[in-house]
Each structure stands twice: as structure tokens, then as C-alpha cells.
Short mmCIF file of C-alpha atoms in Angstrom, two decimals:
data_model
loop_
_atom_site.label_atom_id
_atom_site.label_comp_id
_atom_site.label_asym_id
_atom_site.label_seq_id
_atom_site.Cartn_x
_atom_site.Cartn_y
_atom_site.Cartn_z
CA UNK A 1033 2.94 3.44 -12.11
CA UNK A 1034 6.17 4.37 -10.98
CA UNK A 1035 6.84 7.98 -12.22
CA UNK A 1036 10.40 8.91 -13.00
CA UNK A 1037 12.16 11.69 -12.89
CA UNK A 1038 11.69 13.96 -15.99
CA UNK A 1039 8.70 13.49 -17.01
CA UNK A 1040 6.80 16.12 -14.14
CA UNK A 1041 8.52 19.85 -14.48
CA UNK A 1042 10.01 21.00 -11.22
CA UNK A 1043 7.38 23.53 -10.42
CA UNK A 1044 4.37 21.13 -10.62
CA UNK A 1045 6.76 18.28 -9.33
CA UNK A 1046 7.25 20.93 -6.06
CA UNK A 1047 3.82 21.64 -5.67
CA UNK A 1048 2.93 17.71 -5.48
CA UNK A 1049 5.53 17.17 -3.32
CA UNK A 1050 4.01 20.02 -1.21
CA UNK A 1051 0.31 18.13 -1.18
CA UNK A 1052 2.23 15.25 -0.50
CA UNK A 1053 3.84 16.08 2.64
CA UNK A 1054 0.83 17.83 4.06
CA UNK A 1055 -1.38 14.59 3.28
CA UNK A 1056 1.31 12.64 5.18
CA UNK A 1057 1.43 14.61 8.03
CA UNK A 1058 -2.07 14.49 8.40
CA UNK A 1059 -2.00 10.88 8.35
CA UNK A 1060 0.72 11.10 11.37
CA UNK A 1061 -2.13 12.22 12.70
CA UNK A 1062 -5.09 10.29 12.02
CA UNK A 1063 -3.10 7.33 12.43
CA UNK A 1064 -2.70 7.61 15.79
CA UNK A 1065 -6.23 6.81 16.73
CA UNK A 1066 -5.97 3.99 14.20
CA UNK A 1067 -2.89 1.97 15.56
CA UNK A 1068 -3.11 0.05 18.84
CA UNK A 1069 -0.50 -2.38 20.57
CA UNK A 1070 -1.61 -5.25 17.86
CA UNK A 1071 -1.70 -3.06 14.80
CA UNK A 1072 1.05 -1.23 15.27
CA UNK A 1073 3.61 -4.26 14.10
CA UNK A 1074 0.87 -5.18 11.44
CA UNK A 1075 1.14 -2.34 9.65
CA UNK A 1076 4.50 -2.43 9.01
CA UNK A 1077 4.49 -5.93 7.68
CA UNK A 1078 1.49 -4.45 5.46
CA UNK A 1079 4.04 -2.17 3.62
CA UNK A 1080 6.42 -4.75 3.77
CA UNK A 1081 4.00 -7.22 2.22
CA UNK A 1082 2.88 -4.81 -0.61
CA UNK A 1083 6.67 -3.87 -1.57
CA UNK A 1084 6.94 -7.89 -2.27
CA UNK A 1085 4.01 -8.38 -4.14
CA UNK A 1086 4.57 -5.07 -5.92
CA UNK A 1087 8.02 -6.73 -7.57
CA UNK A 1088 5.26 -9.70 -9.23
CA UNK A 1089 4.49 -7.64 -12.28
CA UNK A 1090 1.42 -9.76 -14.22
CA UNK A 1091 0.65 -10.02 -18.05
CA UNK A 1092 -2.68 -7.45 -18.75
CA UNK A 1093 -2.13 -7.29 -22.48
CA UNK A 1094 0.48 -7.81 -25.50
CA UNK A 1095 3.33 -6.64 -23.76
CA UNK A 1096 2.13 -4.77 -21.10
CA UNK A 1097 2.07 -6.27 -17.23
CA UNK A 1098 0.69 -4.09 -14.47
CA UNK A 1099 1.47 -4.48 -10.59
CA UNK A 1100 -0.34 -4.35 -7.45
CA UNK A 1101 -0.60 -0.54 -6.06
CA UNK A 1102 -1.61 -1.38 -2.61
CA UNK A 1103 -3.27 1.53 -1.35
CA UNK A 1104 -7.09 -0.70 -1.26
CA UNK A 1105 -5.06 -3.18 0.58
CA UNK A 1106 -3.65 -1.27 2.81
CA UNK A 1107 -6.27 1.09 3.90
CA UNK A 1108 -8.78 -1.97 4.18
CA UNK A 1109 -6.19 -3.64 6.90
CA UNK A 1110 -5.09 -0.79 9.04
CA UNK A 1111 -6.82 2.21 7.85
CA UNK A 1112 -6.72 4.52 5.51
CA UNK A 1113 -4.35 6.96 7.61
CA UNK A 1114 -1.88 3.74 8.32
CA UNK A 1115 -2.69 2.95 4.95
CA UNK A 1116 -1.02 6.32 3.34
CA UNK A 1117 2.15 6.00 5.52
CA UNK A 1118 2.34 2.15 4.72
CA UNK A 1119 2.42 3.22 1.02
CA UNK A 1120 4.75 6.40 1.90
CA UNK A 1121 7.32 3.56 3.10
CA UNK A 1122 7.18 1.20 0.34
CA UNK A 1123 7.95 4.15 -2.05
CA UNK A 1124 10.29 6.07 -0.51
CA UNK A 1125 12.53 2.74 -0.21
CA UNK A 1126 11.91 1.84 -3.55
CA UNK A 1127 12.95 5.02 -4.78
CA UNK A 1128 16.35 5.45 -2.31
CA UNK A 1129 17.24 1.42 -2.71
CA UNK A 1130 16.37 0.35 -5.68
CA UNK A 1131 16.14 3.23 -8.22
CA UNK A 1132 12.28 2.42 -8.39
CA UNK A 1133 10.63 6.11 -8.94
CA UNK A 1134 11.95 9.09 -9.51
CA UNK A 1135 13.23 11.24 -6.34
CA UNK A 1136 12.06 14.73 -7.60
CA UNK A 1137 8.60 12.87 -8.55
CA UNK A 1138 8.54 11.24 -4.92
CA UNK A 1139 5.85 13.99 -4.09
CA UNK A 1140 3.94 12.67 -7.58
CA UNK A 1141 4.04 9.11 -6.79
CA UNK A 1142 3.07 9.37 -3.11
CA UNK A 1143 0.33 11.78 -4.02
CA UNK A 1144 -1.16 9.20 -6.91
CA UNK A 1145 -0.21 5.84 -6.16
CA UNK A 1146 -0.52 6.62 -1.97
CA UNK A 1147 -3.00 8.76 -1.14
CA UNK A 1148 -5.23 8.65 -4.34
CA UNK A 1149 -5.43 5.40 -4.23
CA UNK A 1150 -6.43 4.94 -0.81
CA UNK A 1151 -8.87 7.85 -0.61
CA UNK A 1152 -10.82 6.78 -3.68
CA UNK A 1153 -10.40 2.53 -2.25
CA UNK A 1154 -12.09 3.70 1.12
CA UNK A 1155 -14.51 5.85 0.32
CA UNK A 1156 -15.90 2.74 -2.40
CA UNK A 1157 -15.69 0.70 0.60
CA UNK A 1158 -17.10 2.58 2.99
CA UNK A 1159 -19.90 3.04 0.85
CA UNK A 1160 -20.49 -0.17 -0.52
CA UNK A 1161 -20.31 -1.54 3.07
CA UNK A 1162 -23.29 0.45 3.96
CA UNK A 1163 -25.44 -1.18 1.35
CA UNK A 1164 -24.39 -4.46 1.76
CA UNK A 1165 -25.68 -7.22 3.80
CA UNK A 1166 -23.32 -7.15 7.14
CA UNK A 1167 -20.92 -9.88 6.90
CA UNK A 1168 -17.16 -11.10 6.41
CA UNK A 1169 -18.11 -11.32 2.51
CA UNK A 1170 -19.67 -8.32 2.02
CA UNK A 1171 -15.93 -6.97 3.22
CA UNK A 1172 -14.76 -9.33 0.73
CA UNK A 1173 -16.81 -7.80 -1.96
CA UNK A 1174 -16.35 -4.41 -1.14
CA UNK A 1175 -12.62 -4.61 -0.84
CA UNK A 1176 -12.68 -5.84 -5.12
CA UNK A 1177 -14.86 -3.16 -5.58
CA UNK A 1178 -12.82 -0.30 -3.66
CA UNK A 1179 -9.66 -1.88 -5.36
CA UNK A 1180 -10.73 -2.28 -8.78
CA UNK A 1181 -11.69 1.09 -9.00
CA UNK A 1182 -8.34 2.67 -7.35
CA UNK A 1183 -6.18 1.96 -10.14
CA UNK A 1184 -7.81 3.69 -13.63
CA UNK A 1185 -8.42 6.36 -10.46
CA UNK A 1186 -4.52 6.56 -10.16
CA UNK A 1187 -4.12 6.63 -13.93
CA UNK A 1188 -6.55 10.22 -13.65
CA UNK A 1189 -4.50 11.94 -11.31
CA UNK A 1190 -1.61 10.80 -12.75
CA UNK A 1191 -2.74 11.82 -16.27
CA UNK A 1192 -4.42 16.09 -14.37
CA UNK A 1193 -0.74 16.18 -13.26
CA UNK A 1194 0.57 15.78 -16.58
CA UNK A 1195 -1.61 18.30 -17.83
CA UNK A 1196 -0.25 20.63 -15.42
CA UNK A 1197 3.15 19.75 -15.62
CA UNK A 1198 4.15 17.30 -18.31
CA UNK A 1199 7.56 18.03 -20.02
CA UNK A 1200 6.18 16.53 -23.70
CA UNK A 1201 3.80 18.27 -25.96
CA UNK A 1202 1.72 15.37 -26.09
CA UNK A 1203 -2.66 15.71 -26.47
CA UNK A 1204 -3.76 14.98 -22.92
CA UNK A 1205 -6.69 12.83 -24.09
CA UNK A 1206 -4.83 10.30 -25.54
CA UNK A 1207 -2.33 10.07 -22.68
CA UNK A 1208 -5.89 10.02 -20.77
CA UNK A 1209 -7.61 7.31 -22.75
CA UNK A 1210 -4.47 4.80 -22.92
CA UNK A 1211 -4.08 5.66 -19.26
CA UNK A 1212 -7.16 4.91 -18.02
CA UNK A 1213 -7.72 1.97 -20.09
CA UNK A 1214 -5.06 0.07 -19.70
CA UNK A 1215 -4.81 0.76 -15.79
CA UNK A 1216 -8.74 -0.48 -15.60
CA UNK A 1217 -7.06 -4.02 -17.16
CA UNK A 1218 -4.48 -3.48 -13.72
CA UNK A 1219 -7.40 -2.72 -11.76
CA UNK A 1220 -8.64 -6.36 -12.06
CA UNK A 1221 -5.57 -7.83 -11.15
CA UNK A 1222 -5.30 -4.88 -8.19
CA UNK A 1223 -8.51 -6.47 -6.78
CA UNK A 1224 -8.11 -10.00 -6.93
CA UNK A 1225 -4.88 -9.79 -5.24
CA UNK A 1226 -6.56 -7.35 -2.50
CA UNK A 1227 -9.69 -9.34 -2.20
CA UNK A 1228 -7.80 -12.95 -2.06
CA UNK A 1229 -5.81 -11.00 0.55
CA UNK A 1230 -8.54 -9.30 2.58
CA UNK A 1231 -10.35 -12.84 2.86
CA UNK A 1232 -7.49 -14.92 4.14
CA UNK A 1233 -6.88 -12.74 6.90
CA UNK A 1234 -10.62 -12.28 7.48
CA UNK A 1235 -11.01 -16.15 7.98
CA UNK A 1236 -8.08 -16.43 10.52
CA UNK A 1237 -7.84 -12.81 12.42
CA UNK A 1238 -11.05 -10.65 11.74
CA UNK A 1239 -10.28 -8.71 14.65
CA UNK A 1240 -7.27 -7.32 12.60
CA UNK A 1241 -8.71 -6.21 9.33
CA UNK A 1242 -9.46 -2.50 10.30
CA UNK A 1243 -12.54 -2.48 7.45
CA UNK A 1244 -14.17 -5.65 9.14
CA UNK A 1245 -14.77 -3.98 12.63
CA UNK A 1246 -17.76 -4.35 14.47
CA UNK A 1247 -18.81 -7.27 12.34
CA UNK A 1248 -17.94 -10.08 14.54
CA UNK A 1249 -20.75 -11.34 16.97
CA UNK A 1250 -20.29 -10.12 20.59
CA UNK A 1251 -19.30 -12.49 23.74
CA UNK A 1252 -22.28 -13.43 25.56
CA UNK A 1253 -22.53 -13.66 28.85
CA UNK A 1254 -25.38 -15.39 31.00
CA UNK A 1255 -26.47 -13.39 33.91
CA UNK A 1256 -29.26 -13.81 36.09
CA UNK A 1257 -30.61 -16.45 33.92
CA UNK A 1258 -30.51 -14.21 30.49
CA UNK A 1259 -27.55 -13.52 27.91
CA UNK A 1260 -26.43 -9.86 27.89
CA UNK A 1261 -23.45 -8.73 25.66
CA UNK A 1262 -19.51 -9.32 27.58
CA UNK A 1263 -17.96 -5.86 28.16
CA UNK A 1264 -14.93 -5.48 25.14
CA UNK A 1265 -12.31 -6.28 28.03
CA UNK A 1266 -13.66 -9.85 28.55
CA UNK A 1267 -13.65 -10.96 25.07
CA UNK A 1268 -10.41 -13.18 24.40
CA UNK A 1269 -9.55 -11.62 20.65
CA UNK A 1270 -8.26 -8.53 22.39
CA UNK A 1271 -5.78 -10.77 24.18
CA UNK A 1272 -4.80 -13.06 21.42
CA UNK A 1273 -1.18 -12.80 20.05
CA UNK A 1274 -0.03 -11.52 16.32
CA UNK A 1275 3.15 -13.12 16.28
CA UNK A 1276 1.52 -16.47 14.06
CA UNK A 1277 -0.12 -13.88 11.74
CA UNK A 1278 3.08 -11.65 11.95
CA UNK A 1279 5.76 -14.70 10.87
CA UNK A 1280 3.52 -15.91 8.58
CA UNK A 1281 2.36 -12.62 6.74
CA UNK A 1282 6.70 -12.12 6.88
CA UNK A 1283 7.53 -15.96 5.73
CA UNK A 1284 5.26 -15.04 2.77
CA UNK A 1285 6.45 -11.62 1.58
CA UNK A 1286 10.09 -13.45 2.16
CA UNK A 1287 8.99 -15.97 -0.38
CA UNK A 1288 6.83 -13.56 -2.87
CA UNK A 1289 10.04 -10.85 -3.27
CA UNK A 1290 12.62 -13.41 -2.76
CA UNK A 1291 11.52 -16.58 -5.46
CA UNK A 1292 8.25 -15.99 -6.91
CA UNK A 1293 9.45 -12.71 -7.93
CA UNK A 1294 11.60 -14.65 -10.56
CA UNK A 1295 9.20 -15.61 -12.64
CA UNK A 1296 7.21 -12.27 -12.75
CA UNK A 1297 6.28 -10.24 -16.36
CA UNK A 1298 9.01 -8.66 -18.01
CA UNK A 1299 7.32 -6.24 -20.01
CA UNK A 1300 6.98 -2.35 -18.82
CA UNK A 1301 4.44 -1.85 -16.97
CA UNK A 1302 1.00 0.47 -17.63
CA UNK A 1303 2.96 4.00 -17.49
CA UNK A 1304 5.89 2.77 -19.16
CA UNK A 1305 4.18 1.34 -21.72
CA UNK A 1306 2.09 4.35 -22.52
CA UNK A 1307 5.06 6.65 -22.19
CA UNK A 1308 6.91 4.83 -24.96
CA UNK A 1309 4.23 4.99 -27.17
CA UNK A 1310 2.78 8.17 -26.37
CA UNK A 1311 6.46 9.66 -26.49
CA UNK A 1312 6.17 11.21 -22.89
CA UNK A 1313 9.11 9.40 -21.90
CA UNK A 1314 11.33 11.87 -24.48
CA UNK A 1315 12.97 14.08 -21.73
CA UNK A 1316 13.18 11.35 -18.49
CA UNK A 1317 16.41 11.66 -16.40
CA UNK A 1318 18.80 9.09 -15.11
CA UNK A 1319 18.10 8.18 -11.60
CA UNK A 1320 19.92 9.68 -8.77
CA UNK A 1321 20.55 6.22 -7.22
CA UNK A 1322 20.63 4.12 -10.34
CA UNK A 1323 24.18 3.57 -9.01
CA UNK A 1324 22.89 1.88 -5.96
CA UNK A 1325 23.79 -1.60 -4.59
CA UNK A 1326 20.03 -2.64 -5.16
CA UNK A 1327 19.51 -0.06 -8.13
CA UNK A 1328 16.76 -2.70 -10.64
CA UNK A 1329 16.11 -5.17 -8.18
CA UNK A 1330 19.13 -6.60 -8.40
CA UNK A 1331 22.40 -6.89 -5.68
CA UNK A 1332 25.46 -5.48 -7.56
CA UNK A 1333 28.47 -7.81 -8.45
CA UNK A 1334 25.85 -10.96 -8.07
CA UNK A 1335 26.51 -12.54 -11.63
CA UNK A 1336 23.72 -15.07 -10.90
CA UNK A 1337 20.27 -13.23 -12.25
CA UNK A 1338 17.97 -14.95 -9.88
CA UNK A 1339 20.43 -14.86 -6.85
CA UNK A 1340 20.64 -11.09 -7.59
CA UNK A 1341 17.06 -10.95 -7.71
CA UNK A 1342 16.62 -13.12 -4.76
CA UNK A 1343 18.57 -11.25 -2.61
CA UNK A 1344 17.52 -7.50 -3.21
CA UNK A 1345 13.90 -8.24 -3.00
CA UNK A 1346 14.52 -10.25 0.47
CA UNK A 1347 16.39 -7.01 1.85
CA UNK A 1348 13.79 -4.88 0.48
CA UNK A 1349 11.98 -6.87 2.56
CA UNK A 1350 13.50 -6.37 5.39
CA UNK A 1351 14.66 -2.91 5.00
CA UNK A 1352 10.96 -2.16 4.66
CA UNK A 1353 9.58 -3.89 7.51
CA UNK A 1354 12.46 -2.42 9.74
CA UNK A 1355 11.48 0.88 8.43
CA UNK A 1356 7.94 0.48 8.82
CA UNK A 1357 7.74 -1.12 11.84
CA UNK A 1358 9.90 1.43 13.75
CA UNK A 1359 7.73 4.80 12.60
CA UNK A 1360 4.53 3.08 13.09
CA UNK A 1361 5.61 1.96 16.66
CA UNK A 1362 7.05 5.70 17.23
CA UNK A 1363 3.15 7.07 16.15
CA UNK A 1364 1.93 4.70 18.41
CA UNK A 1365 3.96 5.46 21.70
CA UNK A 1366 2.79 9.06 20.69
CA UNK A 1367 -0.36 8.44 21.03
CA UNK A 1368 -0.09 6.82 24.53
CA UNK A 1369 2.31 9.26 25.55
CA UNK A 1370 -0.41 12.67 24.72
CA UNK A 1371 -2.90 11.58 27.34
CA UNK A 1372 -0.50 11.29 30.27
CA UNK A 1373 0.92 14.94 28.76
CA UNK A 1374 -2.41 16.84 29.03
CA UNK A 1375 -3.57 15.16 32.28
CA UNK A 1376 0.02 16.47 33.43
CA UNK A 1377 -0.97 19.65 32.03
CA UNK A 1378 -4.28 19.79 33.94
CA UNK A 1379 -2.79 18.77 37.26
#
């Protein structure tokens, strides 16, 4: 669901880019009192995780494939604050490596495939969480739910932007009906992937899927004859490293982005296949990086299609995690720092 540039106007494409930058910079925020000394790493190896799996386009229909959006995922493992950001990375590289999403409709794709998804994700979560019986699978179920319904959710905001701004004469309720129902096929494959995803870590690292706090059963300890509940700084999860769950969650996006990603659909995705046949696509631009080492996935003057391949999603990869890893480390040494500042300021 990678808009381009062209098919937003410039004044609606502004405007979105506005909303866009305000809804990150209130996640600066809010994630913050989301990230922690074990988190902080995670998250970036969330975004870099969802840039690999993003690049394993899957069959929906006759010649269509969709791709995993990420924002359930992501808002379900760190929080939806983190989440945003994490989703902020992955498309902003995307878009200055690889020639992956327009720059001018940066604003647009953050805004629909970021916060969008995550908003509507959560709040199904959230929700569904409350109703269910407490319990790892309950997280499980809630995560399909919240994901499933985050991607024909994404297809509507994409499709009130276009009504706002589109640069086609084309009747919004067939752009909104082929949207939506093809993106609802991508939704399925959205929440199998996040589900399958949300359960693995559950089973290993509970204590790390932001969505599945509070559901683990306390320490006990016996006092005095009787078992009362062991204050949060005696429990042993708190102390327990990230660095197996880190290397492996990296190994894997390594592998995804850098061989599975071979053998991934080649047909256009939901948007692009709607644009061709809607004819919304008539007045795209060129990308401003299509020139790019990495512009298409692909390292320039590597003759050798799945060396080429290979190689620019591994240094995606990296170049993500770097990236990711660095800001969300920088939010959290604010957030440690602002206590010691205002005590300072009290003294």
C-alpha cells in the first residue's frame, strides 16, 4: 500500500504530511513511558523485522499479492506509540533506499499504513482483550482480530484521502469498493503473520509483548507460613537478558529479506493493482531516488537477480535496525534523563 508520488496533489499531500508529523511527535512522547532498558533494543529489531517480512509479498487473488503492514504487530509488541515510530522507520528507509513510496506522499503513507493502522489494531485489541477470558491466547486471538481488521481500515483512509486529493477523475466508490475488498483478502494474510508472530514470542518472552502485560502469574513468596505476592523487583523476568530473543528475532529478519524474499509474489500489490485498473495511476511521478544504489530491492551493478536481491534486503536490514535502534535508545535516555532535570529544578 505503498503510495507513490503523483497520485496525492501537493496541497492534500502537505496537509497529511502535517497530521503526520504531529502524530509522530506525539508518539516521541508517549513512547517514552512505553520503552524501558529491555524494550528499547526490541523495538528497533520490530521495525527491522517488519521491513523484512514486508519484502514477502503473498498471492491474495489472480494477480494480485498483498504484504504485511505491520502496524498490529508492532503496536501489540511495544506499544502503540513505539509502534508508530517503528513503522515511521521502516517507511522512511524504504522510501530514501529503495525507491519504495513516494517522498512527497511520505506524510500519506505514514499517516495510513503507520498510524491508521495501529490506532484502529489497538483499539480492536484493547477491546477484545477486555471480553476475553485472561490468558496468553486470548492475546493470540485478539492480535488476528486487531490485525485483520487494520488493513481494509488502511484501504479507507487511503481511499477519504483520495477523495480529497486524488489527481484522477475517477468515482470514489469504486476506488472504495476494490480498495476495501481486496485489502480485507490482505487482511487475512496481515493477521496470520501477526498472530503466528505474537504467539511465538508469547511462548518464549511474555514479559516482552507490551499487549500481554499483567497476564503472567505473580512470584509467590511464603511468609510467615502463607504465600503473599513477591514485590516486581524480586521476580527474575525483569532481570533476564534479550540478547537470545534479540539475535534470533535479527538471524530471522536476516534470513526473511535476505533468501526467502526470493521466492516472494511478483504481482503488484493491492494499491497497484487497483490503480492500474481503476486508472488512478495516470499522472504518478518518477521517484526521486529511483536512481539509488538499492532503488527496487535490488544492489546496482549486481547482474545476479537473487544476489541483488539478497543483498539489498540484508542492508535494509541493517540500515533499519541501526536506524531504529539508535532513536529508540535516544527516546529512552530522554526519558531517564527528565526526572533527574525536574528534581534539579526543584532543588
Amino acid at each position: 500500500m505503498h503510495v507513490p508520488d503523483g497520485f496525492i496533489n501537493a496541497p492534500v499531500s502537505v496537509a497529511a504530511g502535517v497530521a503526520a508529523a504531529g502524530a509522530v511527535a506525539v508518539s516521541l512522547r508517549g513512547a517514552r513511558r512505553e520503552l524501558d532498558e529491555r524494550t528499547a533494543p526490541l523495538a528497533g529489531l520490530v521495525a527491522a523485522f517488519i521491513f523484512a517480512v514486508q519484502m514477502l509479498n503473498f498471492p491474495v487473488a489472480a494477480g494480485t499479492s498483498g504484504h504485511l503492514l505491520g502496524g498490529a504487530l508492532a503496536a501489540i509488541l511495544v506499544g502503540p506509540y513505539t509502534g508508530v515510530l517503528c513503522v515511521s522507520v521502516v517507511l522512511l528507509m524504504q522510501g530514501i533506499l529503495f525507491a519504495d513510496g513516494g517522498l512527497t506522499a511520505l506524510g500519506v503513507n505514514i499517516t495510513v499504513m503507520g498510524v491508521v493502522t495501529v490506532v484502529v489494531a489497538y483499539a480492536v485489541f484493547r477491546g477484545l482483550l477486555k471480553v476475553l477470558p485472561a490468558g496468553r491466547r486470548s492475546v493470540t486471538v485478539a492480535a488476528f482480530a486487531g490485525a485483520l481488521l487494520s488493513v481494509p481500515g488502511a484501504a479507507a483512509a487511503f481511499t477519504a484521502i483520495y477523495a480529497l486529493g486524488g489527481t484522477t477523475d475517477v468515482p470514489i466508490g469504486k476506488v472504495f469498493t476494490a480498495m476495501v475488498g481486496v485489502h480485507v483478502l490482505i487482511g487475512i494474510g496481515e493477521a496470520l503473520i501477526t498472530a503466528a508472530t505474537v504467539g511465538a514470542v508469547i511462548a518464549v518472552r511474555p514479559d516482552l509483548v507490551h499487549g500481554a502485560r499483567g497476564l503472567g502469574n505473580p512470584l509467590k513468596l511464603r511468609v510467615g507460613g502463607e504465600l503473599v505476592d513477591a514485590p516486581a523487583a524480586a521476580a527474575p523476568v525483569a532481570a533476564r537478558s534479550t540478547t537470545k530473543v534479540w539475535v534470533t528475532g535479527l538471524v530471522t529478519a536476516l534470513v526473511l529479506a535476505g533468501f526467502v524474499s526470493f521466492y516472494a509474489s511478483a504481482s503488484p500489490d493491492g494499491l497497484e493493482k487497483v490503480a492500474a485498473d481503476q486508472g488512478i495511476d495516470a499522472k504518478v511521478q518518477d521517484h526521486a531516488a529511483k536512481d539509488s544504489p538499492l532503488a527496487d530491492y535490488s544492489v546496482k551493478d549486481v547482474a545476479d537477480a537473487r544476489l541483488s536481491g539478497g543483498l539489498a534486503g540484508a542492508l535494509g536490514v541493517g540500515a533499519t535496525v541501526a536506524v531504529g535502534t539508535g532513536i529508540f535508545w535516544v527516546v529512552r535516555r530522554r526519558r531517564t534523563t527528565e526526572p533527574s532535570a525536574v528534581s534539579s529544578a526543584a532543588v
